[in-house]
């Protein structure tokens, strides 16, 4: 399917979520005031400076997958409050209302140019895309399904890392997901979007057979502020951005959002 | 003992008094034995009282106690024919993680652990036990050596966390930890993990995958430091004690959450009050757990290891 045919759907989805009301938005990259309709047509990328706006999981779904091909799995998995952590249930409820999701990830099967894949897409709008027991469990099950159904796996990350409100159990989701990958016998493409940091980067997001980053995404283990406070020096320009990671040999490529689908498709053609 | 935690003060004061009396007694050639004995009995009681009523934050302080035994202390007490192996064969030898091979109970073990260093100079050279990527890569290299030659593995965890610095990021600290988690899980020999002090988040988990995970009684293990949690939740580190409570980071909490397999006891005043006694308890636990694991088939070890971590967490379905 052609891009311009898909735009309508993207537009519709966008309106439902992320984008604030009004006709104009300001680019966080260059400060340019942009006509919202225009930038939506451009997959939420600033036409002036190429800044990639953060988008929610449903938009990635429509950008990456053939239309109406996504079949969600494990949608009913929802967070409990094992630590009885201050305000956590309220926080969850608020996030669920805001995103219409049960937690910070959608997983299931879809098609890219007719090819079946297993796909997980994280959603930063849900408590900063943080990984607690639900995200870990859903990723683990997706890995197992990909293995069982012999489907390639694509995971789109957008996350601040492990979810503090589930304490040590969130840390253990790093172990759950990364160790599960030992059993995966199909190609795994990891897509890092803005931001992909901390516990998720230090587990499955870094373990793709191929790792793709969106331009300008913050990708790192420790937060820039923490690093700055520790070393008490200014951080170099572009530190922990996709291009910095590419330069240090830590990701395979930096790919513009409009080319993501095509790139994944070509890669899967080679790997599958 | 100028930098002992507040709650330890009654213990330290009593200890100092006993030392004083003992030296007096020697000078006077006797006469104070009764007095000393009485105080020593009192000391045991005070120790028990103080250490059985610690708050989570006080346990954090104990886990970080400047005199707490570190990996190389335990190695010295427990492992014979110790040979330390250095470097990741790629970039550097990270002194925040030590690795080597030694014999315990007649069995050779690969030992990998964080090392904080005892005095200022040592602490700086060991980066306060905060590893760079090289530390994790060295750990994996040496653990794979164990896998290759059928040598079981023990890891000792005691770190504030992986080092948040420019070089660490440039050389892929997140990737190093991720690879360790995945690849350690596939090493075909028994792996016993023991949190001996601070289990600082990903920096701990990077050498924290094994068939059995144990914690010493006064160790902690957490996704974030209480200070970090407090500054996020309350925007102020002074609420670190509340954060320590909320995070459920003590050995007993983790046992309750099914994250660890068991708790290894410590001497009455904590591991630092009797490092030799603490080592003995640790050594006994290692041998006992090793005997449970030594006859398990390698493929079964690996499958069960992955299933073990696959079960962790709580959610509604």
Coordinates of N, CA, C and O in Angstrom, one line a residue, chain A residues 74 76-80 82-86 133-134 137 140-141 162-176 178-183 198 201-203 206-207 211 219-222 226-227 230-231 234-236 239-240 244-245 248 250-251, chain B residues 130 137 162-167 169-175 177-179 181-183 185-186 199-205 209 221-224 228-230 232-234 243 246-248 254 257 259 299 302-303 305-306 309-317:
Chain A
X74 N -3.0 -10.7 24.3 CA -2.7 -10.4 25.7 C -3.2 -9.0 26.1 O -2.6 -8.4 27.0
X76 N -5.7 -8.1 27.7 CA -6.3 -8.0 29.1 C -5.3 -8.0 30.2 O -5.7 -7.8 31.4
X77 N -4.0 -8.2 29.9 CA -3.0 -8.1 31.0 C -2.9 -6.7 31.5 O -2.8 -5.8 30.8
X78 N -3.1 -6.6 32.9 CA -3.1 -5.3 33.5 C -2.3 -5.3 34.8 O -2.1 -6.3 35.4
X79 N -1.8 -4.1 35.1 CA -0.9 -4.1 36.3 C -1.6 -4.4 37.6 O -2.8 -4.0 37.7
X80 N -1.0 -5.0 38.5 CA -1.5 -5.1 39.9 C -0.5 -4.2 40.7 O 0.3 -3.5 40.2
X82 N 1.8 -4.9 43.5 CA 2.4 -5.9 44.4 C 3.2 -5.3 45.6 O 3.3 -5.9 46.6
X83 N 3.6 -4.0 45.4 CA 4.4 -3.4 46.5 C 3.5 -2.5 47.3 O 3.9 -2.0 48.3
X84 N 2.2 -2.4 46.9 CA 1.4 -1.4 47.6 C 2.1 0.0 47.6 O 2.3 0.6 48.6
X85 N 2.5 0.4 46.4 CA 3.3 1.5 46.2 C 2.5 2.8 46.1 O 1.5 2.8 45.3
X86 N 2.8 3.8 46.9 CA 2.2 5.1 46.9 C 1.6 5.5 45.6 O 2.2 5.7 44.6
X133 N 5.7 -5.5 35.4 CA 5.5 -6.9 35.2 C 4.7 -7.1 33.9 O 4.9 -8.1 33.2
X134 N 3.7 -6.3 33.5 CA 2.9 -6.5 32.4 C 3.7 -6.4 31.1 O 3.7 -7.2 30.2
X137 N 6.1 -9.3 30.8 CA 5.3 -10.6 30.5 C 4.9 -10.6 29.1 O 5.0 -11.6 28.4
X140 N 7.8 -11.2 26.8 CA 8.2 -12.6 26.9 C 7.3 -13.5 26.1 O 7.7 -14.3 25.3
X141 N 6.0 -13.2 26.2 CA 5.0 -14.1 25.5 C 5.2 -13.8 24.0 O 5.0 -14.7 23.2
X162 N 12.8 0.9 33.5 CA 12.0 0.1 34.4 C 11.1 0.9 35.2 O 11.3 2.1 35.5
X163 N 9.9 0.4 35.6 CA 8.9 1.1 36.3 C 9.2 1.1 37.8 O 9.1 0.0 38.4
X164 N 9.5 2.2 38.4 CA 9.9 2.3 39.8 C 8.8 1.7 40.7 O 9.1 1.1 41.8
X165 N 7.5 1.9 40.3 CA 6.4 1.6 41.2 C 6.3 0.1 41.5 O 5.5 -0.3 42.4
X166 N 6.9 -0.7 40.7 CA 6.9 -2.2 40.9 C 8.3 -2.7 41.4 O 8.5 -3.9 41.4
X167 N 9.1 -1.7 41.8 CA 10.4 -2.0 42.4 C 11.2 -3.1 41.8 O 11.4 -3.1 40.5
X168 N 11.7 -4.0 42.6 CA 12.6 -5.1 42.1 C 11.9 -5.9 41.0 O 12.6 -6.5 40.2
X169 N 10.6 -6.0 41.1 CA 9.9 -6.8 40.1 C 10.1 -6.3 38.7 O 10.2 -7.0 37.7
X170 N 10.2 -4.9 38.6 CA 10.4 -4.3 37.3 C 11.9 -4.7 36.8 O 12.1 -4.9 35.6
X171 N 12.8 -4.6 37.7 CA 14.2 -5.0 37.4 C 14.2 -6.4 36.8 O 14.9 -6.7 35.9
X172 N 13.4 -7.3 37.5 CA 13.4 -8.7 37.0 C 12.8 -8.9 35.7 O 12.9 -9.9 35.0
X173 N 12.0 -7.9 35.2 CA 11.5 -8.0 33.8 C 12.6 -7.9 32.8 O 12.5 -8.4 31.7
X174 N 13.7 -7.2 33.1 CA 14.9 -7.2 32.3 C 15.4 -8.6 32.1 O 15.7 -9.1 31.0
X175 N 15.4 -9.3 33.2 CA 15.9 -10.7 33.2 C 14.9 -11.6 32.5 O 15.3 -12.4 31.7
X176 N 13.6 -11.4 32.7 CA 12.6 -12.2 32.1 C 12.7 -12.1 30.5 O 12.7 -13.1 29.8
X178 N 15.2 -10.6 28.5 CA 16.5 -10.9 27.9 C 16.9 -12.4 27.9 O 17.4 -12.9 26.9
X179 N 16.5 -13.1 29.0 CA 16.9 -14.5 29.0 C 15.9 -15.3 28.1 O 16.4 -16.2 27.4
X180 N 14.7 -14.8 27.9 CA 13.8 -15.5 27.0 C 14.3 -15.5 25.6 O 14.0 -16.4 24.8
X181 N 15.0 -14.4 25.2 CA 15.5 -14.3 23.8 C 16.5 -15.4 23.5 O 16.8 -15.6 22.3
X182 N 17.0 -16.1 24.5 CA 17.9 -17.3 24.1 C 17.1 -18.3 23.3 O 17.7 -19.2 22.6
X183 N 15.8 -18.4 23.5 CA 15.0 -19.4 22.8 C 14.4 -18.9 21.5 O 13.7 -19.7 20.8
X198 N 17.7 3.3 29.8 CA 17.8 2.5 31.1 C 17.4 1.1 31.0 O 18.0 0.4 30.1
X201 N 16.6 -0.4 27.5 CA 17.8 -0.5 26.6 C 18.8 -1.5 27.1 O 19.5 -2.2 26.3
X202 N 18.9 -1.7 28.4 CA 19.8 -2.7 29.0 C 19.2 -4.1 29.0 O 19.7 -5.0 29.8
X203 N 18.1 -4.3 28.3 CA 17.6 -5.7 28.1 C 17.2 -5.9 26.6 O 18.1 -5.8 25.8
X206 N 18.4 -3.8 23.3 CA 19.7 -3.9 22.8 C 20.1 -5.2 22.2 O 21.2 -5.4 21.7
X207 N 19.1 -6.1 22.1 CA 19.5 -7.5 21.8 C 18.9 -7.9 20.4 O 18.9 -9.1 20.0
X211 N 19.5 -3.5 14.9 CA 19.0 -2.4 15.7 C 18.9 -1.1 14.9 O 19.9 -0.7 14.3
X219 N 19.0 7.9 23.4 CA 19.2 6.4 23.6 C 20.4 6.3 24.6 O 21.5 6.7 24.3
X220 N 20.1 5.8 25.8 CA 21.2 5.7 26.7 C 20.9 4.9 27.9 O 19.7 4.5 28.1
X221 N 21.8 4.6 28.7 CA 21.6 3.8 29.9 C 21.2 4.8 31.1 O 20.1 4.7 31.6
X222 N 22.1 5.6 31.4 CA 21.9 6.6 32.5 C 21.3 7.9 31.9 O 21.6 8.2 30.8
X226 N 21.7 12.7 35.3 CA 22.5 12.0 36.3 C 23.9 11.9 36.0 O 24.8 12.1 36.8
X227 N 24.2 11.8 34.7 CA 25.6 11.7 34.2 C 26.3 13.1 34.5 O 27.4 13.1 35.1
X230 N 27.1 13.5 38.0 CA 28.1 12.6 38.5 C 29.5 13.1 38.1 O 30.4 13.2 38.9
X231 N 29.6 13.5 36.8 CA 31.0 13.9 36.3 C 31.2 15.4 36.4 O 32.3 15.8 36.3
X234 N 30.2 19.5 31.4 CA 29.2 19.6 30.3 C 29.2 18.4 29.5 O 30.3 17.8 29.2
X235 N 28.1 17.9 29.0 CA 28.0 16.8 28.1 C 28.3 17.2 26.7 O 27.9 18.3 26.3
X236 N 29.0 16.4 25.9 CA 29.2 16.8 24.5 C 27.9 16.9 23.7 O 26.9 16.3 24.1
X239 N 25.2 14.1 22.6 CA 25.5 13.0 23.4 C 24.2 12.1 23.6 O 23.1 12.6 23.8
X240 N 24.3 10.8 23.5 CA 23.3 9.8 23.7 C 22.1 10.0 22.6 O 21.1 9.4 22.8
X244 N 24.9 9.7 17.6 CA 26.0 9.4 18.5 C 26.2 7.9 18.7 O 27.3 7.4 18.6
X245 N 25.0 7.2 18.9 CA 25.1 5.8 19.0 C 25.6 5.1 17.8 O 26.4 4.2 17.8
X248 N 29.3 5.5 17.5 CA 30.0 4.6 18.4 C 29.8 3.1 18.2 O 30.2 2.3 19.0
X250 N 27.0 1.4 18.1 CA 26.1 0.7 19.0 C 24.7 0.4 18.3 O 23.9 -0.4 18.9
X251 N 24.4 1.0 17.2 CA 23.2 0.7 16.5 C 23.6 0.5 15.0 O 24.6 1.0 14.6
Chain B
X130 N 31.5 0.7 40.9 CA 30.6 1.0 39.8 C 31.3 0.7 38.5 O 32.1 1.4 38.0
X137 N 31.9 -7.1 30.5 CA 32.5 -8.0 29.5 C 33.6 -8.9 30.0 O 33.6 -10.1 29.6
X162 N 25.8 0.5 37.8 CA 26.8 0.7 36.7 C 27.1 2.2 36.7 O 26.3 3.0 37.0
X163 N 28.3 2.5 36.2 CA 28.8 3.9 36.3 C 28.1 4.8 35.3 O 28.1 4.5 34.1
X164 N 27.5 5.9 35.7 CA 26.9 6.8 34.8 C 27.9 7.8 34.3 O 28.0 8.9 34.9
X165 N 28.6 7.5 33.2 CA 29.6 8.4 32.7 C 29.6 8.4 31.2 O 29.0 7.6 30.5
X166 N 30.4 9.3 30.6 CA 30.4 9.5 29.1 C 31.0 8.2 28.5 O 30.5 7.6 27.6
X167 N 32.2 7.8 29.0 CA 32.9 6.7 28.4 C 32.0 5.4 28.5 O 32.0 4.6 27.6
X169 N 28.8 5.2 28.4 CA 27.8 5.3 27.4 C 28.4 5.0 26.0 O 27.8 4.3 25.2
X170 N 29.5 5.7 25.8 CA 30.2 5.5 24.5 C 30.5 4.1 24.1 O 30.5 3.7 23.0
X171 N 30.8 3.3 25.2 CA 31.2 1.9 24.9 C 30.1 1.0 25.2 O 30.3 -0.2 25.3
X172 N 28.9 1.5 25.3 CA 27.7 0.6 25.3 C 27.4 -0.1 26.6 O 27.3 -1.3 26.6
X173 N 27.3 0.7 27.7 CA 27.0 0.0 29.0 C 25.7 -0.7 29.0 O 25.6 -1.8 29.5
X174 N 24.7 -0.2 28.3 CA 23.4 -0.8 28.3 C 23.5 -2.2 27.5 O 23.0 -3.2 27.9
X175 N 24.2 -2.1 26.4 CA 24.4 -3.3 25.6 C 25.2 -4.4 26.4 O 24.9 -5.6 26.3
X177 N 25.3 -4.9 29.6 CA 24.4 -5.5 30.6 C 23.4 -6.4 29.9 O 23.2 -7.5 30.4
X178 N 22.8 -5.9 28.8 CA 21.8 -6.7 28.1 C 22.4 -8.1 27.7 O 21.8 -9.1 27.9
X179 N 23.6 -8.0 27.1 CA 24.3 -9.2 26.6 C 24.6 -10.1 27.7 O 24.5 -11.4 27.6
X181 N 23.0 -10.5 30.6 CA 21.8 -11.1 31.1 C 21.4 -12.3 30.2 O 21.1 -13.4 30.6
X182 N 21.4 -12.0 28.9 CA 21.0 -13.1 28.0 C 22.0 -14.2 28.0 O 21.7 -15.4 28.1
X183 N 23.3 -13.9 27.9 CA 24.3 -14.9 27.6 C 24.7 -15.7 28.9 O 25.0 -16.9 28.8
X185 N 22.6 -16.6 31.0 CA 21.5 -17.5 31.2 C 21.8 -18.8 30.4 O 21.2 -19.9 30.7
X186 N 22.6 -18.7 29.4 CA 22.9 -19.9 28.6 C 24.2 -20.6 28.9 O 24.6 -21.5 28.1
X199 N 22.6 -4.3 46.0 CA 22.2 -4.7 44.7 C 21.6 -3.6 43.9 O 20.4 -3.3 43.9
X200 N 22.5 -2.8 43.3 CA 22.1 -1.6 42.6 C 21.7 -1.8 41.2 O 22.4 -1.7 40.2
X201 N 20.4 -2.1 41.0 CA 19.7 -2.1 39.7 C 20.4 -2.9 38.6 O 20.9 -3.9 38.8
X202 N 20.4 -2.3 37.4 CA 21.0 -3.0 36.2 C 22.5 -3.4 36.4 O 23.0 -4.4 36.0
X203 N 23.2 -2.5 37.2 CA 24.6 -2.8 37.5 C 24.8 -4.0 38.3 O 25.8 -4.7 38.3
X204 N 23.7 -4.4 39.1 CA 23.7 -5.7 39.8 C 23.3 -6.8 38.9 O 23.9 -7.9 38.9
X205 N 22.2 -6.6 38.2 CA 21.7 -7.7 37.4 C 22.6 -8.1 36.3 O 22.5 -9.3 35.9
X209 N 22.3 -13.1 37.0 CA 21.5 -14.2 36.5 C 22.1 -15.6 36.9 O 23.3 -15.8 36.8
X221 N 18.4 -5.0 47.5 CA 18.4 -5.2 46.0 C 17.2 -4.4 45.5 O 16.1 -4.6 46.0
X222 N 17.5 -3.5 44.6 CA 16.5 -2.5 44.2 C 16.7 -2.1 42.8 O 17.8 -2.0 42.2
X223 N 15.5 -1.6 42.2 CA 15.6 -1.1 40.8 C 16.1 0.3 40.8 O 16.6 0.7 39.7
X224 N 16.1 1.0 41.9 CA 16.6 2.4 41.9 C 17.1 2.6 43.4 O 16.5 2.0 44.3
X228 N 17.5 8.2 44.7 CA 17.0 8.4 43.4 C 15.5 8.4 43.4 O 14.8 9.3 42.8
X229 N 14.9 7.4 44.1 CA 13.5 7.3 44.2 C 12.9 8.5 44.9 O 11.9 9.1 44.4
X230 N 13.5 8.9 46.0 CA 13.0 10.1 46.7 C 13.0 11.3 45.9 O 12.1 12.1 45.9
X232 N 12.7 11.5 42.7 CA 11.6 11.5 41.7 C 10.3 11.7 42.4 O 9.5 12.5 41.9
X233 N 10.0 11.0 43.5 CA 8.7 11.0 44.1 C 8.4 12.3 44.9 O 7.3 12.8 44.8
X234 N 9.4 12.6 45.7 CA 9.2 13.8 46.6 C 10.1 15.0 46.2 O 10.1 16.0 46.8
X243 N 11.4 6.3 50.9 CA 11.6 5.6 49.6 C 12.1 4.2 49.9 O 11.7 3.3 49.2
X246 N 9.2 2.2 50.8 CA 8.3 2.0 49.7 C 8.8 1.0 48.6 O 8.1 0.2 48.0
X247 N 10.1 0.9 48.5 CA 10.7 0.1 47.4 C 10.8 -1.4 47.7 O 11.0 -2.2 46.8
X248 N 10.6 -1.7 49.0 CA 10.6 -3.1 49.4 C 11.9 -3.8 48.9 O 11.9 -4.7 48.1
X254 N 12.2 -9.3 49.4 CA 12.5 -10.0 48.1 C 12.1 -11.5 48.2 O 11.7 -12.1 47.2
X257 N 8.5 -11.6 47.6 CA 8.1 -11.3 46.3 C 8.5 -12.4 45.3 O 8.4 -12.3 44.1
X259 N 11.5 -13.2 44.4 CA 12.6 -12.8 43.6 C 13.9 -13.6 44.0 O 14.8 -13.8 43.1
X299 N 21.5 -28.8 30.0 CA 20.4 -28.2 29.2 C 19.2 -28.0 30.2 O 18.4 -27.0 30.0
X302 N 19.8 -24.7 32.1 CA 19.5 -23.5 31.3 C 18.0 -23.3 31.1 O 17.5 -22.2 31.4
X303 N 17.3 -24.3 30.8 CA 15.8 -24.2 30.7 C 15.2 -23.7 32.0 O 14.3 -22.8 31.9
X305 N 16.5 -22.1 34.4 CA 17.0 -20.8 34.7 C 16.1 -19.8 34.0 O 15.7 -18.8 34.5
X306 N 15.9 -20.0 32.7 CA 15.0 -19.1 31.9 C 13.6 -19.1 32.4 O 13.0 -18.0 32.5
X309 N 13.3 -16.9 35.8 CA 13.1 -15.5 35.6 C 11.8 -15.2 34.9 O 11.2 -14.1 35.0
X310 N 11.4 -16.1 34.0 CA 10.2 -15.9 33.2 C 8.9 -15.9 34.1 O 7.9 -15.4 33.7
X311 N 9.0 -16.5 35.3 CA 7.9 -16.5 36.2 C 7.7 -15.2 37.1 O 6.7 -15.0 37.7
X312 N 8.8 -14.4 37.1 CA 8.8 -13.3 38.1 C 7.8 -12.1 37.6 O 7.7 -11.8 36.5
X313 N 7.2 -11.6 38.7 CA 6.3 -10.4 38.4 C 4.9 -10.8 38.8 O 4.5 -12.0 39.0
X314 N 4.1 -9.8 39.0 CA 2.7 -9.9 39.3 C 1.8 -9.1 38.4 O 2.2 -7.9 38.2
X315 N 0.7 -9.6 37.9 CA -0.2 -8.8 37.1 C -1.6 -9.5 37.1 O -1.7 -10.6 37.6
X316 N -2.5 -8.7 36.6 CA -3.9 -9.3 36.5 C -4.1 -9.8 35.1 O -3.7 -9.2 34.1
X317 N -4.9 -10.9 35.0 CA -5.2 -11.4 33.7 C -6.6 -11.9 33.6 O -7.0 -12.6 34.5

